PDB file of C-alpha atoms in Angstrom:
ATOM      1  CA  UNK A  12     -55.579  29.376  -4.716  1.00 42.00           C
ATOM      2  CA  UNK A  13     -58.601  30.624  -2.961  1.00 43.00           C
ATOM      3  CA  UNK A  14     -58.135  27.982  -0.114  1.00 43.00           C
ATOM      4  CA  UNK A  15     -54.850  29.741   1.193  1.00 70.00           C
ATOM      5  CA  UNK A  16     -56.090  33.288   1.424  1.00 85.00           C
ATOM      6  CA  UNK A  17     -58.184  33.174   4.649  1.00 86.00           C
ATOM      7  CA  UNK A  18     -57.678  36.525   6.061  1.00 91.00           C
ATOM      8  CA  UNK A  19     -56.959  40.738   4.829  1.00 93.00           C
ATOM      9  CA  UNK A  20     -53.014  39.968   5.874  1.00 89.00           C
ATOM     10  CA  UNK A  21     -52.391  37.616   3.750  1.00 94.00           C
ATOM     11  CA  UNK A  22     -50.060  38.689   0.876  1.00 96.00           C
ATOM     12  CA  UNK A  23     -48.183  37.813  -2.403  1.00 97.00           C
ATOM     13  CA  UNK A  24     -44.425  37.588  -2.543  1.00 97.00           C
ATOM     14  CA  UNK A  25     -43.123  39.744  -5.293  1.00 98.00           C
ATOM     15  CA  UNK A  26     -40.653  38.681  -7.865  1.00 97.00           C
ATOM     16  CA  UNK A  27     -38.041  40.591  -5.485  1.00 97.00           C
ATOM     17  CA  UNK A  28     -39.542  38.644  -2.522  1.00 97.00           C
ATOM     18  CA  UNK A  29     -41.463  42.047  -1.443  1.00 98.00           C
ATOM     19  CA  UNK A  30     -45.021  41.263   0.480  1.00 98.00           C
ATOM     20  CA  UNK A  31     -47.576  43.064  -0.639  1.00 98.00           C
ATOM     21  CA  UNK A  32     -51.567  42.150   0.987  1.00 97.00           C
ATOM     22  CA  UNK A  33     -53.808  40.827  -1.587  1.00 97.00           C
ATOM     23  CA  UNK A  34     -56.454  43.061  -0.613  1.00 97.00           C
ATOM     24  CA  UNK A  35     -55.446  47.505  -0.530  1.00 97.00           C
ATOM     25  CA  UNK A  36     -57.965  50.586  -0.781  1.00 97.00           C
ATOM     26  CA  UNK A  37     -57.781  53.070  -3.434  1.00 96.00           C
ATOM     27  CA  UNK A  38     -58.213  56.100  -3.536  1.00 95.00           C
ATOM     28  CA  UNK A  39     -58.937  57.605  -7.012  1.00 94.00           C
ATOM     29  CA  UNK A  40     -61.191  60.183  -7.138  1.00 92.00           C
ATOM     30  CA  UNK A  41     -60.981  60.789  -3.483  1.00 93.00           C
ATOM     31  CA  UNK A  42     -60.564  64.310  -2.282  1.00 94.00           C
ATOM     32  CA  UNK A  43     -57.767  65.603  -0.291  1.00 95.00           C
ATOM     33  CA  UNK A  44     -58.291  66.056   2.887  1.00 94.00           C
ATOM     34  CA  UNK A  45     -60.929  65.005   5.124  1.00 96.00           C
ATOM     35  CA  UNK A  46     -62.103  62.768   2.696  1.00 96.00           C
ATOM     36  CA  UNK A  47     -59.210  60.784   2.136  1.00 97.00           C
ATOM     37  CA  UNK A  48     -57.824  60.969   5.630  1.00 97.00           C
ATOM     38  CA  UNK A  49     -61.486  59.728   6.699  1.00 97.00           C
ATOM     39  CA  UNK A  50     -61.207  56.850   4.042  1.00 97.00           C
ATOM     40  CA  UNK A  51     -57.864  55.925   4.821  1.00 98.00           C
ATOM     41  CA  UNK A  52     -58.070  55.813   8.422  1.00 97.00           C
ATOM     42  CA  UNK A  53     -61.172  53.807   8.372  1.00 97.00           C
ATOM     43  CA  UNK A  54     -59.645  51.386   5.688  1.00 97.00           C
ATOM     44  CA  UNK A  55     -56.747  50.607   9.230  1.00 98.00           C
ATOM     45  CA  UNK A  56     -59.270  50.741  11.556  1.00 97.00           C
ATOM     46  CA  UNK A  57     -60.657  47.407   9.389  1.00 96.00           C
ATOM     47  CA  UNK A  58     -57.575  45.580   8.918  1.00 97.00           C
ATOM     48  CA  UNK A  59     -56.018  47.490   5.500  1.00 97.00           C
ATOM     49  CA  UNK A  60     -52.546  47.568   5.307  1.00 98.00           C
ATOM     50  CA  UNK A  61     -52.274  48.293   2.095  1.00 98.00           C
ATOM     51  CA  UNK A  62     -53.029  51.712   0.446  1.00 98.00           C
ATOM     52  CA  UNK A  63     -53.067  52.830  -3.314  1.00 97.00           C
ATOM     53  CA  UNK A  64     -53.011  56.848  -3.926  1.00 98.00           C
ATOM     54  CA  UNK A  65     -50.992  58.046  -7.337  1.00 97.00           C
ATOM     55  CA  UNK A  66     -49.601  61.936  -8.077  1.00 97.00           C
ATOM     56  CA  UNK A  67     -52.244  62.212 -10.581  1.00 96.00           C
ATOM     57  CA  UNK A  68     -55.245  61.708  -8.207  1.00 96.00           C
ATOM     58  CA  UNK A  69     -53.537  64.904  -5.911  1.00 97.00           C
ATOM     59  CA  UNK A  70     -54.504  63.652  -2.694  1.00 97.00           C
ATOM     60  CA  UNK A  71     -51.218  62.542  -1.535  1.00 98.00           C
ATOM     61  CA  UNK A  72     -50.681  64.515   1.562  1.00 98.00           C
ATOM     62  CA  UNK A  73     -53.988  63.423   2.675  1.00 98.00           C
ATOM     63  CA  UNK A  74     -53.003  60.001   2.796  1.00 98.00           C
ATOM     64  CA  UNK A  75     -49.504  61.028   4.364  1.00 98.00           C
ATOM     65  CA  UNK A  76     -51.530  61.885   7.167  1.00 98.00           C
ATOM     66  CA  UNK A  77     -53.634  59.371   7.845  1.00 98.00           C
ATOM     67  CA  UNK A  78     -50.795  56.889   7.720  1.00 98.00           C
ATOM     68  CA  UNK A  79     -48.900  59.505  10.905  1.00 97.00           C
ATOM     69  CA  UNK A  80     -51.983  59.795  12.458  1.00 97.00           C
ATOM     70  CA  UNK A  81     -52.950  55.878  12.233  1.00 97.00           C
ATOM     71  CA  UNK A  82     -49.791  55.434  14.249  1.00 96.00           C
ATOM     72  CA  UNK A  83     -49.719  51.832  12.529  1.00 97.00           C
ATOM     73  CA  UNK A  84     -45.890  50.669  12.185  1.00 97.00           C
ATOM     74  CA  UNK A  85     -44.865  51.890   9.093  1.00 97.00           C
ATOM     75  CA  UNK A  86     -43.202  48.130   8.145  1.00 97.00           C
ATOM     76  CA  UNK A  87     -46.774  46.804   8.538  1.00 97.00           C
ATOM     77  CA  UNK A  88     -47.957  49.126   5.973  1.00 98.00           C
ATOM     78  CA  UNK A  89     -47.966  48.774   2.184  1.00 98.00           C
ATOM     79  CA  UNK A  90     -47.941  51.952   0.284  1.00 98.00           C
ATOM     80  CA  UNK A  91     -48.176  52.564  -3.647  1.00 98.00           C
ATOM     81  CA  UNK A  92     -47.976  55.553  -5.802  1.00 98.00           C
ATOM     82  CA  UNK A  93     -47.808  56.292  -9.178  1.00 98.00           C
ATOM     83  CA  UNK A  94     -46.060  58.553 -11.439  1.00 98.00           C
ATOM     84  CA  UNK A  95     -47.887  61.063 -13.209  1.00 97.00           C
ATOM     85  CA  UNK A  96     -48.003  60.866 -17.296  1.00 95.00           C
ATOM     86  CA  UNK A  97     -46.386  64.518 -17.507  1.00 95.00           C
ATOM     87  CA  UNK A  98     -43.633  63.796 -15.012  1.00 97.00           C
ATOM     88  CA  UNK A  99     -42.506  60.810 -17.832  1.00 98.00           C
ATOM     89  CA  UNK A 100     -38.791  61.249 -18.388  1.00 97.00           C
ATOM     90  CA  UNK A 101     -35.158  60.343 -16.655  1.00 98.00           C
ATOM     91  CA  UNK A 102     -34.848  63.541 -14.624  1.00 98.00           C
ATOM     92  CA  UNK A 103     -38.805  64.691 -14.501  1.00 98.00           C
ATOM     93  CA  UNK A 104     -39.197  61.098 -13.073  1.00 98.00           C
ATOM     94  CA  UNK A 105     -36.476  61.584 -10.047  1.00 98.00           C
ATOM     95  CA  UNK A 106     -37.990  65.007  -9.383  1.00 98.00           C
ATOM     96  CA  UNK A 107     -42.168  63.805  -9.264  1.00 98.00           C
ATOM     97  CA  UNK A 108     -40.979  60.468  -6.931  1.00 98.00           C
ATOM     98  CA  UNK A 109     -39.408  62.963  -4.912  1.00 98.00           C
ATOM     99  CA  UNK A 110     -42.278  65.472  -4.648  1.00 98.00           C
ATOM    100  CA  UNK A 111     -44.290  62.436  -4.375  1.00 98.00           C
ATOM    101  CA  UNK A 112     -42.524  61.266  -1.495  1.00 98.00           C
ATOM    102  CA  UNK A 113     -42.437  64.564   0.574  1.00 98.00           C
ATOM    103  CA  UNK A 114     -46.174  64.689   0.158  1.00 98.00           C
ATOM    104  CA  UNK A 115     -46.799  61.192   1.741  1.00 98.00           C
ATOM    105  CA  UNK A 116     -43.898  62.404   4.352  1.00 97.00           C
ATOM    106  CA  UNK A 117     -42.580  58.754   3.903  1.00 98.00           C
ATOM    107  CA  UNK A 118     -38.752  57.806   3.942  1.00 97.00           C
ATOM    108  CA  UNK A 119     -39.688  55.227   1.456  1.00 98.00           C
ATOM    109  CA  UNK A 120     -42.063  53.618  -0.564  1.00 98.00           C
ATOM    110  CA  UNK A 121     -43.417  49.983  -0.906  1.00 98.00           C
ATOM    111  CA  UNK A 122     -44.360  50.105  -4.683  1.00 98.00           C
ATOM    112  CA  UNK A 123     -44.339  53.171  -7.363  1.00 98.00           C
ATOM    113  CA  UNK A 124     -45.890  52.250 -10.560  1.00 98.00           C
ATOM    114  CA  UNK A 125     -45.163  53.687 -13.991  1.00 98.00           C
ATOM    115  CA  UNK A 126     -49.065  55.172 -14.316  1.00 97.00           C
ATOM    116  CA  UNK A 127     -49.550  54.790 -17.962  1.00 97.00           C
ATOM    117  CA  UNK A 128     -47.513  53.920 -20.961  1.00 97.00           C
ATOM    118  CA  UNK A 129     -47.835  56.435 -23.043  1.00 95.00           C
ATOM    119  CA  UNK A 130     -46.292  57.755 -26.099  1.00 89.00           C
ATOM    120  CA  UNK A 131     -42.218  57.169 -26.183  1.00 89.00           C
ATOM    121  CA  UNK A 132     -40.540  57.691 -22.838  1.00 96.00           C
ATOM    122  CA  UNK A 133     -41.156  54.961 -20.612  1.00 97.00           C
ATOM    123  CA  UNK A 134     -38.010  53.228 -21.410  1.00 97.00           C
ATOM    124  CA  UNK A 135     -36.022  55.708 -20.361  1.00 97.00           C
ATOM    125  CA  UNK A 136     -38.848  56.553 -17.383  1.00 98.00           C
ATOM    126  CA  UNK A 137     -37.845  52.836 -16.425  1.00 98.00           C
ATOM    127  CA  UNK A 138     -34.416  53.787 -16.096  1.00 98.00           C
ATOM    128  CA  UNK A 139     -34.880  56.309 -13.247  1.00 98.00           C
ATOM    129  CA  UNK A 140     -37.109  53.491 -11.636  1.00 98.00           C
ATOM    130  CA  UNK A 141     -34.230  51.075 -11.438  1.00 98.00           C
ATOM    131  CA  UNK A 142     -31.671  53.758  -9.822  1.00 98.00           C
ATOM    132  CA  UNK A 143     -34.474  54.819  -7.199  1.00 98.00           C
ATOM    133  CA  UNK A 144     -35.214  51.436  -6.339  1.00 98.00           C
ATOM    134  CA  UNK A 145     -31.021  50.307  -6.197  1.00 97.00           C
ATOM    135  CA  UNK A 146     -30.846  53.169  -3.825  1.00 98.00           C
ATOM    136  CA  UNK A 147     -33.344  52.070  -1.458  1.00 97.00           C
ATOM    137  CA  UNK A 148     -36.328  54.589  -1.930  1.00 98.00           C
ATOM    138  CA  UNK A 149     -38.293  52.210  -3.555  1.00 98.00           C
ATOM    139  CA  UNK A 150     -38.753  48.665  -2.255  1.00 98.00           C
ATOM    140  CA  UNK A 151     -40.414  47.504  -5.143  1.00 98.00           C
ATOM    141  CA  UNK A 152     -41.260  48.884  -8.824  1.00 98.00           C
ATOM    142  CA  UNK A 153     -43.873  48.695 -11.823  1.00 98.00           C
ATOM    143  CA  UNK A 154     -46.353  49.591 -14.058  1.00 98.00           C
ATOM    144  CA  UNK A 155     -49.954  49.947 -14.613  1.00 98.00           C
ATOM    145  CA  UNK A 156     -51.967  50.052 -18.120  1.00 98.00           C
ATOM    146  CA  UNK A 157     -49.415  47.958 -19.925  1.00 98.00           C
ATOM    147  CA  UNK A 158     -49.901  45.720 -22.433  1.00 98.00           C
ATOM    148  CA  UNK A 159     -48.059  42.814 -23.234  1.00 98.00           C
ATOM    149  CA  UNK A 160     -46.291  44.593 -25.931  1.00 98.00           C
ATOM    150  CA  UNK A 161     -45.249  47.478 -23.703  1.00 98.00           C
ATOM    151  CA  UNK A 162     -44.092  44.795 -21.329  1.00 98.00           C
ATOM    152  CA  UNK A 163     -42.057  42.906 -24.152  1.00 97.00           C
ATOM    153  CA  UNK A 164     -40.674  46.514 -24.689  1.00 97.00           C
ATOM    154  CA  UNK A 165     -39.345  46.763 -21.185  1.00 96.00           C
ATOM    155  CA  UNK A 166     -38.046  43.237 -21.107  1.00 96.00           C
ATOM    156  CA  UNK A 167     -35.830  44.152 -24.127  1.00 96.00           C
ATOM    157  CA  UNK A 168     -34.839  47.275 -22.984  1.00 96.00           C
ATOM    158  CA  UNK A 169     -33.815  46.959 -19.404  1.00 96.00           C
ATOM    159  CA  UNK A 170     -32.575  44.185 -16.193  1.00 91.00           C
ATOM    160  CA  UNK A 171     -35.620  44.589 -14.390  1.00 96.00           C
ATOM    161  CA  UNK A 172     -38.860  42.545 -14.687  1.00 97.00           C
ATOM    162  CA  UNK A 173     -41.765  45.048 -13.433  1.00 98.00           C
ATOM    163  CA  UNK A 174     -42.931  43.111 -10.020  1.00 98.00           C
ATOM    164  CA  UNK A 175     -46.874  44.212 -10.720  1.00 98.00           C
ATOM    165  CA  UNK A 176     -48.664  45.046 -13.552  1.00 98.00           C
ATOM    166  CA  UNK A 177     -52.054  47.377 -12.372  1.00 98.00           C
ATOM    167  CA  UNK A 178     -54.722  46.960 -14.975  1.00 98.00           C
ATOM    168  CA  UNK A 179     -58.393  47.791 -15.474  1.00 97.00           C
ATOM    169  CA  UNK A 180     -59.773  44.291 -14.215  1.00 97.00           C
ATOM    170  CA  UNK A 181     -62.995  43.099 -13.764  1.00 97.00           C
ATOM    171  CA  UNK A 182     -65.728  40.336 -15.246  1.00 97.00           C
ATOM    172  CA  UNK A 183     -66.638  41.997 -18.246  1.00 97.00           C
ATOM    173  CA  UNK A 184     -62.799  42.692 -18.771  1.00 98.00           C
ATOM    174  CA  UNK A 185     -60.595  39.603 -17.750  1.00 96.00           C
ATOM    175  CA  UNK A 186     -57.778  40.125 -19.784  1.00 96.00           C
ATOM    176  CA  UNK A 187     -56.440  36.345 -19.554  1.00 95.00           C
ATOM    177  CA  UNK A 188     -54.236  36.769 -22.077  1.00 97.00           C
ATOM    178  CA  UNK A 189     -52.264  39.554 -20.345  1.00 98.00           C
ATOM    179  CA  UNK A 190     -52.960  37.741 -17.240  1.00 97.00           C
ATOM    180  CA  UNK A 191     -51.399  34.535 -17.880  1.00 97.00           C
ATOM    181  CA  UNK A 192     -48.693  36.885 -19.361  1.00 98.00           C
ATOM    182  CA  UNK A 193     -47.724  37.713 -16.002  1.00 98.00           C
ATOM    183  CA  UNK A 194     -48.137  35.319 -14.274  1.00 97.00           C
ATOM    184  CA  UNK A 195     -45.597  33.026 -17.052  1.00 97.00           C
ATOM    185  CA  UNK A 196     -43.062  36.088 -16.617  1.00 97.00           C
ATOM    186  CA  UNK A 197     -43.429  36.989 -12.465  1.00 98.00           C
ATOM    187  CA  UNK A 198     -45.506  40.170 -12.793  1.00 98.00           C
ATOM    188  CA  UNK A 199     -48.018  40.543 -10.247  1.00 98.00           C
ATOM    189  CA  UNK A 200     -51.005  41.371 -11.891  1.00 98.00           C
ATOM    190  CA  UNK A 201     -53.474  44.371  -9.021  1.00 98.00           C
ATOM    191  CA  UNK A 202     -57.026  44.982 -10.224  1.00 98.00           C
ATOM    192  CA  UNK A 203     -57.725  48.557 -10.717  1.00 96.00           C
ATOM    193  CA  UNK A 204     -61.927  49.477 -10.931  1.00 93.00           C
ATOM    194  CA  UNK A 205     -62.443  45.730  -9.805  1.00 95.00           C
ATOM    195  CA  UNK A 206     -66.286  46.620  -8.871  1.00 95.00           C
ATOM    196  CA  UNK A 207     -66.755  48.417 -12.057  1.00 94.00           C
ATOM    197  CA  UNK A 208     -67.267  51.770 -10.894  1.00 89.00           C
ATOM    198  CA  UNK A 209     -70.637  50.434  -9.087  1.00 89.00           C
ATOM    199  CA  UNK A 210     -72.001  48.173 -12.350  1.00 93.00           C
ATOM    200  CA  UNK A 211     -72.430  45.284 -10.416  1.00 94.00           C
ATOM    201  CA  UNK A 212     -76.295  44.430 -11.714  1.00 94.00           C
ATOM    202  CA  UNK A 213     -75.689  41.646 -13.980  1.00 96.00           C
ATOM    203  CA  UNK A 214     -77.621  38.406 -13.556  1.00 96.00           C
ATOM    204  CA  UNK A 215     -74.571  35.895 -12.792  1.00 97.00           C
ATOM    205  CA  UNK A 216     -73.391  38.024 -10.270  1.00 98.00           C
ATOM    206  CA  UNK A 217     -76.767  38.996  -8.233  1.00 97.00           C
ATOM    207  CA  UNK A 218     -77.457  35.058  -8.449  1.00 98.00           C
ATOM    208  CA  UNK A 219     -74.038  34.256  -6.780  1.00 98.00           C
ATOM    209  CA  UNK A 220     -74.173  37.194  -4.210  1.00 98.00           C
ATOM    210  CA  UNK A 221     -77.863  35.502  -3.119  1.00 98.00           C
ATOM    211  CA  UNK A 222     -76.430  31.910  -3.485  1.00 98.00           C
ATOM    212  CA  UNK A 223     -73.400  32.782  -1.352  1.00 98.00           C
ATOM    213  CA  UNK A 224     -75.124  35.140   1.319  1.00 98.00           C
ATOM    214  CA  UNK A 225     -72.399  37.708   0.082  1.00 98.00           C
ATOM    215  CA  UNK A 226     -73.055  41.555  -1.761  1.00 97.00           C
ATOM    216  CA  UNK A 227     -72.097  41.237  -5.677  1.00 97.00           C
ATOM    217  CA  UNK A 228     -68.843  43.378  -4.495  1.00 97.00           C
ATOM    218  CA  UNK A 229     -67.780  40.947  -2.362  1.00 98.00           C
ATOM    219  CA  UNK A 230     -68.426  38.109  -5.293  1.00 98.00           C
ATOM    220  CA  UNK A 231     -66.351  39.935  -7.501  1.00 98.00           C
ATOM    221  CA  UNK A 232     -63.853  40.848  -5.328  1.00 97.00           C
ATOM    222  CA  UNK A 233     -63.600  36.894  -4.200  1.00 97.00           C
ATOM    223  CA  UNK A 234     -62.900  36.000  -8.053  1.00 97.00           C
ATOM    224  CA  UNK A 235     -60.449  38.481  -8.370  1.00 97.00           C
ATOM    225  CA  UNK A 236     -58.299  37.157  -5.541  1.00 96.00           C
ATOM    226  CA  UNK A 237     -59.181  33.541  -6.229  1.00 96.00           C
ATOM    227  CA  UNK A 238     -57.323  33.881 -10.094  1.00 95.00           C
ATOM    228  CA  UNK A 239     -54.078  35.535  -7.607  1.00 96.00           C
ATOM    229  CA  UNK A 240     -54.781  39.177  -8.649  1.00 97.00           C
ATOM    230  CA  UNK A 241     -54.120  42.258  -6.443  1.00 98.00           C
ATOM    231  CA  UNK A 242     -57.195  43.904  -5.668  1.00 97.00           C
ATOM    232  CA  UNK A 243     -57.911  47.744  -4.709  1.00 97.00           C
ATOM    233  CA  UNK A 244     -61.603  48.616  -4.289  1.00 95.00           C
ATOM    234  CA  UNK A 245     -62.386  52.211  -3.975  1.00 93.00           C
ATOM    235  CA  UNK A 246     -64.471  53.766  -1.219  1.00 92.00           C
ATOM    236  CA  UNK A 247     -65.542  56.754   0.767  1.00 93.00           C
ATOM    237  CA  UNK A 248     -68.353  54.873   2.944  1.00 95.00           C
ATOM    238  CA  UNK A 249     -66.571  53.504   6.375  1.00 96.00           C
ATOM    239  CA  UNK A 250     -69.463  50.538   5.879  1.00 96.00           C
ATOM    240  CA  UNK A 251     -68.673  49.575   2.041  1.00 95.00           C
ATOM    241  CA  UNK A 252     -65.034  49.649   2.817  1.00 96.00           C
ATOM    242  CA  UNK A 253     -65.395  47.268   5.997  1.00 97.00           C
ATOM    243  CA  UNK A 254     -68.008  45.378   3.425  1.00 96.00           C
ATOM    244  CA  UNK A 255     -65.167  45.015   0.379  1.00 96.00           C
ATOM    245  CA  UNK A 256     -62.828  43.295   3.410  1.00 96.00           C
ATOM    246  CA  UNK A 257     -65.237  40.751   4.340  1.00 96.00           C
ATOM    247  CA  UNK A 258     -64.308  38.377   1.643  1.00 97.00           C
ATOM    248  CA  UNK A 259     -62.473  36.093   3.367  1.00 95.00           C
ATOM    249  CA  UNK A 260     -64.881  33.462   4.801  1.00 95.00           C
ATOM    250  CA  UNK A 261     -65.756  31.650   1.545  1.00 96.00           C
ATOM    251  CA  UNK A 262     -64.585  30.534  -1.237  1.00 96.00           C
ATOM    252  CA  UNK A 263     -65.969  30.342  -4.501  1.00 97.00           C
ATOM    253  CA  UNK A 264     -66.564  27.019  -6.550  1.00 97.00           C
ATOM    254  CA  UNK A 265     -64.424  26.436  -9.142  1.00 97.00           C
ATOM    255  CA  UNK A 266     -67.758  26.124 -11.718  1.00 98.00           C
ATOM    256  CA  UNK A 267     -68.736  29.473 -10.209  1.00 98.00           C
ATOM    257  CA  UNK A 268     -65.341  30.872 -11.075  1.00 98.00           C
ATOM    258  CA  UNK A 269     -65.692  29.644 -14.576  1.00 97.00           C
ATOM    259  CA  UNK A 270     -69.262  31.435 -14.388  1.00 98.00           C
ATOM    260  CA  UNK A 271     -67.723  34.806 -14.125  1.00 98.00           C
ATOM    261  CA  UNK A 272     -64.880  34.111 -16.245  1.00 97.00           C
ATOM    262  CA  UNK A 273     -67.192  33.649 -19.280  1.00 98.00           C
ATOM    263  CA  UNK A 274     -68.877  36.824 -18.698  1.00 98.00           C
ATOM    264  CA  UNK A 275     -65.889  38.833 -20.547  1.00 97.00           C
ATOM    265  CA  UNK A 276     -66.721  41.186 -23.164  1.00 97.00           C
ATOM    266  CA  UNK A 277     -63.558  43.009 -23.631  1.00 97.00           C
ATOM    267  CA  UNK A 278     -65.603  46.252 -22.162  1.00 97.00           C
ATOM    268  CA  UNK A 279     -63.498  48.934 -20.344  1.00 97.00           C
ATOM    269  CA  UNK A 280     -64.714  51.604 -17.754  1.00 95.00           C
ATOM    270  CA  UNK A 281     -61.811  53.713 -18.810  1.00 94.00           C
ATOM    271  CA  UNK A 282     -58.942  54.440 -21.710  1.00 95.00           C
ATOM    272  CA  UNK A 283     -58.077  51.973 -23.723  1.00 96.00           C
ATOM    273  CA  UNK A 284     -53.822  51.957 -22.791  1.00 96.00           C
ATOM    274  CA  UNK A 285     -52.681  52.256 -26.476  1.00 95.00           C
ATOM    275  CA  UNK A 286     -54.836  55.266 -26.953  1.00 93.00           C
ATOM    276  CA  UNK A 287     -54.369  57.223 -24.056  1.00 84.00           C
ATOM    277  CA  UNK A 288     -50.829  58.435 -25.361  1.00 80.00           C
ATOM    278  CA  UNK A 289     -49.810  61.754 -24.239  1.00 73.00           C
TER     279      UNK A 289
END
């Protein structure tokens, strides 16, 4: 697996046969404006093409206008966004994509994601997915804090397989039972907080960083795309986010990936999915 992904344009093919890059930038907690146009724009100037923003962070129209301003192709770009937990619903859904969609000032959009479970509507949430995506404003669609159970849930409930799955993912939170999930039903599983908001000063992980010549992002962020996961780091710094794309001139040991993997302690950075209902 890690052997094949030599460079940040490499990509996964989707269960639909959409491409999406391996590596994106995300931009939670980013604010609109100069700061997101700044970290967006320096994420292309280093080779990004993909880019991860959601309704809920609000910084949409910042990252509208990096992409115009980039003047990248806009079929070489890969752009996600997410639904927002109070938009859930048939009709509030069409309405927020649309919203959504005017703020990035984008004709389409690569991947919109299903934010959080939630309560009770995301069945019928699911619906208005499938008609945006039949009708072409959507190239590819799916969710992010499910579990399996809320996956089983969509299986029985509608025709479409979600292509990617976005969870918290990270050492001390492997999740390789939802993982292997995925990967036995064609989700794409993305990485959200893959660096662990900054936590990266455990033992195993300085020790490979120093063994490997590499920062303990850049370890972390190897595993991650190593096991075939989608992977967003986060930043604001023009030298961390050239730093998080420099992954691509090693390759971890497969001993060293069992390393990591047996650092899991079920620990999450944020909401646990089933109680985060709204």
């Amino acid at each position: 697996m890690g052997l094949s992904i030599q460079h940040i344009t490499d990509y996964t093919a989707l269960n639909n046969g959409v491409r999406m890059p391996w590596l994106g930038l995300g931009v939670f907690q980013v604010e609109d404006g100069d700061e997101v146009i700044h970290s967006v724009q320096s994420a292309l100037e280093a080779g990004y093409r993909a880019i991860d923003t959601a309704a809920g962070y609000q910084n949409e129209t910042g990252v509208g206008t990096a992409i115009k301003q980039s003047g990248i192709p806009r079929e070489e770009l890969f752009i996600t966004t997410k639904l927002a937990n109070r938009d859930q619903g048939y009709e509030s859904t069409l309405q927020a994509f649309e919203t959504s969609r005017r703020k990035l000032d984008l004709d389409y959009i690569d991947l919109y994601l299903i934010h959080w479970p939630g309560k009770d509507k995301f069945v019928e949430t699911w619906k208005a997915f499938e008609k945006l995506h039949k009708e072409g404003y959507i190239r590819a669609i799916g969710v992010s804090n499910f579990k399996i159970h809320h996956l089983e849930t969509l299986k029985q409930n509608s025709d479409t397989i979600p292509a990617v799955n976005q969870v918290e993912f990270h050492p001390l939170l492997n999740q390789q039972k939802l993982l292997q999930y995925c990967k036995d039903e064609g989700i794409q599983l993305e990485a959200w907080s893959p660096i662990m908001k900054g936590n990266l000063d455990l033992p195993e992980i300085t020790e490979l960083a120093s063994k490997y010549g590499k920062t303990p992002a850049q370890i972390v962020l190897r595993w991650d795309i190593q096991h075939g996961i989608v992977t967003i780091p986060k930043s604001v710094h023009k030298e961390r986010i050239i730093e998080n794309a420099n992954i691509f001139d090693f390759t971890l040991s497969e001993e060293d990936m069992r390393l990591i993997d047996q650092m899991n302690q079920d620990y999450r950075f944020g909401p646990d999915p089933d109680e985060n209902l709204f």
